[in-house]
């Protein structure tokens, strides 16, 4: 079986890494799978939607992802320009490689662009095309003003295999009319990465670099960690509008009097902070590498701005944080598994399991609702429950097993069709 695996933007990398690792494992154990006597060959395509080393390269190194075989070099642009550019550049790759399956992850513009191209491609006069496998299918915020919601719906509707992370996604897909045999509840490959790299993340020196370990006589790793909150904001709906962004920052003021806030800043957000003149509100205390963040002034009103962080450093910070405040999708899931309290600065979530059985709460984007959600979370007695079903580090293996089996069945049925009694008889004549 030949597969094309597509990645494009930061949240794709940790979802695709375990799939690549599972292919390597599959090939090593091939003889144990009667359904797949051939190895899985794959090419990794990077669309280049994210291109800065801090948004892309560092994740390949941290997650040990092989260098992309094909780099489309698409870069930034409006939604239309970026999506169109990926489509234009992906089509010739698809026509040249003629894979059996295209594996797409997540909900970014690159995901949708490659889904559309694959759904319409035709390799021969019979109209044959690769299977489209969508990993993280079925999540719905029911908010169509989010570009990701459009990407999710459309990608799911043209996909052949829908690999889902939680039961709500199964229900959403069924309501939208997806055939049950397309839907496979396999778990969460992002959590596969988290579980695989959690221990390694403990070796990160980020806590020392940001001065977050208390100065005691204890040696390095045994030094207690100071109370801090970890903040990420990058959604256009939150940071592109001056008033909304300002309200969110106001909602964090009380938190800043209680503990340090560490804020790795997304490039879009950095741009808006500059444009809106919010630098003074954020009072940067220290940058990564500048040493002890508590060394001067009143650290109780301090915020530490950093560049975007690598996977292992960020995982380490999430694990040790008192609280995470975010508008990201994936971070809601990661904090649920790490048992770290999470406040989501959005009106909704497409990942309801993180609220129902995880550590997440939805805060909205108004000053008071954010402040109240933070108070509620900090006053909450943490009970770490069982992880959501199949968030067990085996999701990618289930996906690869399914792909191998589906490919084998497809190939067998094609062979059967080729040797039906009619065709044999016709051949004789
Ligand atoms: C994209 C995804 C979003 C995901 C996020 C994670 C879509 C619609 N959105 O949003 O779901 O949560 O990635 O970051 O696909 N930029 C850089 N360097 C880069 C990449 C981007 O400076 O390597 C800047 C550019 O100014 C660009 C802006 O960030 O215009 C936004 O990048 P873009 O890829 O359009 O979307 P994100 O906001 O990152």
XYZ file of C-alpha atoms and ligand atoms in Angstrom:
468
model
C 0.000 0.000 0.000
C 1.218 3.466 -0.868
C 0.160 6.346 1.347
C 0.571 10.096 1.147
C 0.525 11.720 4.579
C -0.142 15.450 4.580
C 0.888 17.970 7.234
C 0.808 21.736 7.003
C 0.427 23.620 10.256
C 1.654 23.306 13.833
C -1.248 21.270 15.266
C -0.861 18.687 12.468
C 2.615 17.559 13.428
C 1.799 15.870 16.748
C -1.229 14.185 15.149
C 0.751 12.773 12.197
C 3.926 11.737 14.069
C 2.362 8.609 15.674
C 0.867 7.542 12.334
C 4.325 7.565 10.777
C 5.727 5.665 13.769
C 2.870 3.124 13.489
C 3.662 2.563 9.797
C 7.264 1.740 10.704
C 6.068 -0.643 13.422
C 3.544 -2.200 11.056
C 6.247 -2.873 8.500
C 8.387 -4.534 11.152
C 5.544 -6.793 12.301
C 4.028 -7.357 8.879
C 4.183 -11.136 8.985
C 1.754 -11.154 11.931
C -0.929 -9.450 9.855
C -2.442 -11.887 7.391
C -4.420 -8.953 5.956
C -1.352 -7.052 4.835
C 1.360 -9.038 3.231
C 2.893 -5.946 1.705
C 4.604 -3.139 3.600
C 3.098 0.326 3.736
C 5.178 2.789 1.762
C 4.563 6.433 2.501
C 5.565 9.883 1.407
C 5.282 12.808 3.774
C 3.995 16.010 2.169
C 4.424 19.331 4.010
C 2.283 22.059 2.481
C 4.331 24.812 4.148
C 1.258 26.544 5.653
C 3.473 27.046 8.697
C 7.061 27.690 7.713
C 8.927 29.388 10.601
C 11.313 27.057 12.415
C 9.444 27.775 15.667
C 6.097 26.851 14.084
C 7.321 23.836 12.115
C 10.982 22.701 12.079
C 11.310 22.386 15.846
C 8.329 19.971 15.917
C 9.959 17.685 13.362
C 13.040 17.514 15.598
C 11.162 17.105 18.911
C 8.741 14.504 17.564
C 11.399 12.726 15.488
C 9.368 13.086 12.300
C 11.384 12.336 9.167
C 12.052 15.289 6.874
C 9.169 15.805 4.414
C 9.632 14.080 1.055
C 7.736 16.868 -0.674
C 7.522 20.484 0.485
C 4.911 22.599 -1.272
C 6.205 25.885 0.198
C 2.770 27.498 0.242
C 3.221 30.006 3.097
C 0.731 32.547 4.421
C -2.164 34.220 2.646
C -5.890 34.797 2.861
C -7.986 31.663 3.356
C -8.825 31.588 -0.348
C -5.266 32.214 -1.516
C -3.739 29.716 0.913
C -6.301 26.976 0.181
C -6.035 27.525 -3.573
C -2.244 27.482 -3.475
C -2.182 24.163 -1.598
C -4.665 22.710 -4.098
C -2.649 23.845 -7.104
C 0.595 22.486 -5.716
C -0.802 19.250 -4.273
C -2.554 18.047 -7.449
C 0.618 17.331 -9.498
C 2.107 15.456 -6.523
C -1.004 13.300 -6.301
C -1.061 12.626 -10.050
C 2.606 11.679 -10.021
C 2.529 9.451 -6.941
C -0.909 7.834 -7.467
C -1.134 6.657 -3.848
C -3.705 4.158 -2.565
C -4.610 6.374 0.356
C -4.220 10.025 1.368
C -4.056 10.521 5.135
C -5.232 13.943 6.341
C -5.187 15.131 9.932
C -7.027 17.873 11.801
C -8.895 20.881 10.497
C -6.495 23.401 9.026
C -6.704 24.915 5.544
C -4.152 22.391 4.225
C -6.410 19.518 5.361
C -9.399 20.751 3.397
C -7.362 21.756 0.336
C -5.852 18.276 -0.034
C -9.201 16.583 0.662
C -10.865 18.497 -2.171
C -8.075 17.719 -4.630
C -8.087 14.011 -3.742
C -11.877 13.736 -3.929
C -11.883 15.066 -7.499
C -8.741 13.471 -8.911
C -9.035 10.693 -11.461
C -6.145 8.353 -12.223
C -7.790 6.542 -15.128
C -10.863 6.393 -17.329
C -12.662 4.414 -14.594
C -12.258 7.437 -12.317
C -10.186 5.638 -9.713
C -8.739 7.756 -6.942
C -7.093 7.192 -3.554
C -9.044 6.556 -0.377
C -9.283 9.673 1.755
C -8.672 8.980 5.434
C -9.486 11.841 7.793
C -7.935 11.614 11.235
C -9.837 13.595 13.909
C -13.097 13.506 11.985
C -16.538 14.500 13.251
C -15.630 17.205 15.787
C -18.146 20.058 15.600
C -18.311 23.395 17.416
C -21.545 24.222 15.532
C -20.020 27.643 14.927
C -19.616 28.185 11.233
C -17.822 31.491 11.716
C -14.744 29.402 12.610
C -12.696 28.561 9.521
C -11.804 25.220 11.136
C -15.503 24.255 11.380
C -15.901 24.728 7.627
C -12.705 22.737 7.058
C -13.945 19.929 9.327
C -17.393 19.607 7.750
C -16.206 19.678 4.159
C -13.248 17.356 4.740
C -15.488 14.817 6.468
C -18.062 14.945 3.710
C -15.567 13.959 1.002
C -13.616 11.425 3.097
C -13.936 7.647 2.824
C -12.653 6.731 6.271
C -13.497 8.868 9.274
C -11.230 8.208 12.244
C -12.775 9.770 15.343
C -11.429 10.688 18.767
C -14.600 10.779 20.879
C -18.209 9.535 20.854
C -19.681 12.988 20.183
C -17.949 12.891 16.802
C -19.634 9.590 15.939
C -23.011 11.149 16.742
C -22.246 14.283 14.698
C -21.223 12.272 11.669
C -24.269 10.007 11.893
C -26.554 13.069 12.095
C -24.911 14.444 8.970
C -25.635 11.189 7.170
C -22.203 9.539 7.146
C -22.410 5.805 6.448
C -21.693 3.890 9.674
C -19.077 1.678 8.018
C -16.980 4.762 7.223
C -16.760 5.810 10.874
C -14.045 4.267 13.057
C -13.719 5.252 16.712
C -9.976 4.783 17.220
C -8.909 7.344 19.832
C -6.631 10.331 19.648
C -3.269 10.377 17.883
C -2.395 13.696 19.544
C -2.609 11.841 22.852
C -0.448 9.052 21.382
C 2.258 11.717 20.969
C 1.689 13.109 24.441
C 2.014 9.699 26.081
C 5.068 8.835 23.976
C 6.908 12.077 24.806
C 5.678 12.902 28.313
C 8.729 11.512 30.085
C 11.131 13.098 27.624
C 9.420 16.459 28.174
C 10.439 16.214 31.829
C 14.052 16.611 30.666
C 13.213 20.041 29.213
C 15.050 22.934 30.866
C 12.265 25.423 30.135
C 11.262 25.790 33.803
C 14.816 26.799 34.690
C 15.141 29.065 31.646
C 12.004 30.949 32.653
C 12.953 31.024 36.329
C 9.946 28.954 37.355
C 11.727 26.708 39.824
C 11.881 28.057 43.335
C 15.357 28.847 44.598
C 15.988 26.260 47.301
C 18.938 24.137 48.248
C 17.378 21.139 46.560
C 19.155 19.940 43.466
C 17.913 20.895 40.002
C 15.010 18.440 39.340
C 13.814 18.344 42.945
C 13.355 22.100 43.224
C 9.661 22.877 43.562
C 7.983 24.753 40.736
C 6.439 28.150 41.375
C 2.688 28.630 40.763
C 2.127 29.853 37.226
C -0.588 29.937 34.587
C 0.144 29.133 30.956
C -1.644 31.274 28.363
C -2.099 30.806 24.603
C -4.255 32.964 22.322
C -4.211 32.891 18.558
C -7.753 32.600 17.162
C -8.576 35.422 14.747
C -11.936 35.874 16.538
C -10.050 36.558 19.795
C -7.007 38.523 18.749
C -7.892 40.288 15.494
C -10.528 42.511 17.115
C -9.062 45.128 19.454
C -12.031 45.184 21.859
C -12.338 41.422 22.150
C -8.594 41.042 22.729
C -8.677 43.841 25.311
C -11.618 42.213 27.143
C -9.762 38.918 27.287
C -6.651 40.571 28.719
C -8.843 42.352 31.291
C -10.327 38.970 32.246
C -6.822 37.799 33.122
C -5.930 40.720 35.397
C -7.087 39.053 38.611
C -5.178 35.895 37.721
C -2.040 37.989 37.245
C -2.253 39.168 40.840
C -2.327 35.543 41.997
C 0.413 33.960 39.970
C 2.864 34.415 37.145
C 1.480 34.051 33.645
C 3.640 32.487 30.928
C 2.504 33.512 27.457
C 4.155 31.940 24.383
C 3.007 34.274 21.638
C 1.757 33.033 18.241
C 3.015 35.138 15.265
C -0.508 36.446 14.545
C -0.968 37.492 18.183
C 2.475 39.116 18.316
C 1.515 41.182 15.288
C -1.791 42.280 16.889
C -0.144 43.168 20.234
C 2.141 45.512 18.311
C -0.656 46.883 16.110
C -3.027 47.545 19.060
C -0.244 48.961 21.263
C -0.825 46.341 23.982
C 2.864 45.930 24.874
C 2.560 48.101 27.964
C -0.487 46.135 29.202
C 1.493 42.946 28.971
C 4.572 44.270 30.782
C 6.974 41.602 29.590
C 9.041 40.452 32.543
C 11.555 38.199 30.923
C 12.109 36.402 27.678
C 13.099 32.822 27.281
C 16.755 32.516 28.205
C 16.879 35.646 30.370
C 16.979 33.774 33.639
C 14.930 34.228 36.761
C 11.584 35.857 35.999
C 11.145 36.779 39.649
C 14.451 38.573 39.992
C 13.094 42.117 40.024
C 9.918 43.994 40.814
C 6.592 42.633 41.901
C 6.319 39.218 40.267
C 2.666 38.922 41.312
C 1.706 41.091 38.368
C 4.109 39.594 35.927
C 3.626 38.045 32.575
C 6.406 36.291 30.743
C 6.168 36.611 26.974
C 8.105 34.055 24.948
C 8.394 33.124 21.299
C 6.311 30.086 20.228
C 7.759 27.082 22.039
C 8.735 23.636 20.833
C 6.662 20.544 21.595
C 8.676 19.227 24.540
C 9.091 22.603 26.248
C 5.385 23.328 25.907
C 4.396 19.889 27.176
C 6.606 20.413 30.222
C 5.002 23.812 30.876
C 1.461 22.397 30.516
C 2.208 19.583 32.913
C 3.540 21.810 35.705
C 1.104 24.728 35.272
C -1.434 25.501 37.976
C -3.845 26.468 35.227
C -3.867 26.699 31.436
C -5.860 29.447 29.711
C -6.213 28.879 25.981
C -8.256 29.240 22.812
C -6.589 26.232 21.179
C -8.411 23.008 20.358
C -5.686 20.468 21.043
C -4.563 21.970 24.345
C -8.015 21.215 25.810
C -7.324 17.538 25.112
C -3.721 17.531 26.306
C -4.587 19.178 29.644
C -7.342 16.600 30.150
C -4.777 13.808 29.986
C -2.160 15.698 32.023
C -4.760 16.478 34.717
C -4.041 20.223 34.444
C -6.944 22.642 34.894
C -7.935 24.343 31.643
C -9.994 27.462 30.910
C -11.007 27.744 27.256
C -11.464 31.317 26.071
C -14.143 30.560 23.499
C -17.926 30.358 23.401
C -17.924 26.670 22.498
C -15.808 23.597 22.051
C -15.811 20.894 19.417
C -14.250 18.606 22.036
C -17.031 18.208 24.672
C -15.392 15.166 26.258
C -12.749 17.523 27.737
C -15.495 19.277 29.709
C -17.625 16.208 30.502
C -14.855 13.996 31.786
C -11.736 16.148 31.591
C -10.333 19.252 33.245
C -11.700 21.860 30.846
C -14.272 24.628 31.281
C -15.637 26.974 28.621
C -15.222 30.596 29.664
C -16.554 32.654 26.766
C -14.625 35.763 25.742
C -16.067 38.452 28.041
C -14.025 39.912 30.880
C -16.384 38.766 33.666
C -17.017 35.269 32.305
C -13.287 34.655 31.933
C -12.575 35.964 35.434
C -15.380 33.806 36.884
C -14.249 30.682 35.028
C -10.709 31.141 36.321
C -11.995 31.620 39.897
C -14.155 28.516 39.551
C -11.333 26.417 38.211
C -8.842 27.566 40.850
C -11.379 26.800 43.579
C -12.146 23.378 42.161
C -11.053 20.208 43.812
C -9.213 18.330 41.127
C -10.251 14.767 40.622
C -8.438 13.159 37.767
C -10.862 10.639 36.319
C -10.302 7.897 33.812
C -8.992 9.130 30.461
C -11.518 9.267 27.607
C -12.051 5.975 25.828
C -9.154 4.908 23.558
C -6.957 7.852 24.556
C -4.426 5.212 25.407
C -1.501 5.716 23.056
C -2.758 3.134 20.524
C -4.881 5.280 18.192
C -2.330 5.388 15.367
C -1.917 1.614 15.483
C -5.697 1.188 15.129
C -5.660 3.576 12.173
C -2.845 1.754 10.402
C -4.435 -1.652 11.032
C -7.713 -0.368 9.569
C -5.991 1.141 6.527
C -4.038 -2.039 5.851
C -7.153 -4.198 6.164
C -9.272 -1.861 4.014
C -6.602 -1.750 1.328
C -6.305 -5.539 1.335
C -10.089 -5.957 1.034
C -10.255 -3.396 -1.784
C -7.398 -5.046 -3.656
C -8.985 -8.504 -3.168
C -12.371 -7.358 -4.450
C -10.665 -5.821 -7.505
C -8.865 -9.144 -8.115
C -12.172 -11.013 -7.737
C -13.867 -8.695 -10.235
C -11.054 -9.227 -12.696
C -11.563 -13.019 -12.565
C -15.339 -13.369 -12.502
C -16.603 -16.332 -14.569
C -17.973 -13.836 -17.120
C -14.662 -12.126 -17.612
C -12.876 -15.473 -17.849
C -15.372 -16.616 -20.439
C -14.993 -13.382 -22.339
C -11.244 -13.842 -22.195
C -11.602 -17.295 -23.725
C -13.680 -16.026 -26.548
C -3.693 27.824 11.764
C -4.997 27.010 11.723
C -5.560 26.879 13.130
C -4.521 26.357 14.088
C -3.304 27.254 14.010
C -2.178 26.861 14.927
C -6.348 27.332 9.684
C -7.580 27.931 9.148
N -6.014 27.677 10.933
O -4.031 29.130 12.173
O -6.639 25.977 13.099
O -5.041 26.349 15.386
O -2.813 27.223 12.672
O -1.181 27.844 14.834
O -5.717 26.559 8.993
N 2.744 32.986 10.495
C 4.087 33.127 10.720
N 4.857 32.013 10.607
C 4.364 30.804 10.277
C 2.990 30.677 10.041
C 2.176 31.775 10.185
O 4.571 34.200 11.001
O 5.140 29.831 10.216
C 1.866 34.154 10.662
C 1.544 34.812 9.366
O 1.503 36.185 9.559
C 0.151 34.310 9.066
C -0.425 34.159 10.462
O 0.668 33.750 11.268
O -0.558 35.185 8.267
C -1.508 33.131 10.554
O -1.078 31.877 10.014
P -2.138 30.883 9.310
O -1.494 29.640 8.873
O -2.912 31.628 8.303
O -3.163 30.555 10.448
P -3.007 30.340 12.019
O -3.598 31.508 12.691
O -1.633 29.926 12.423
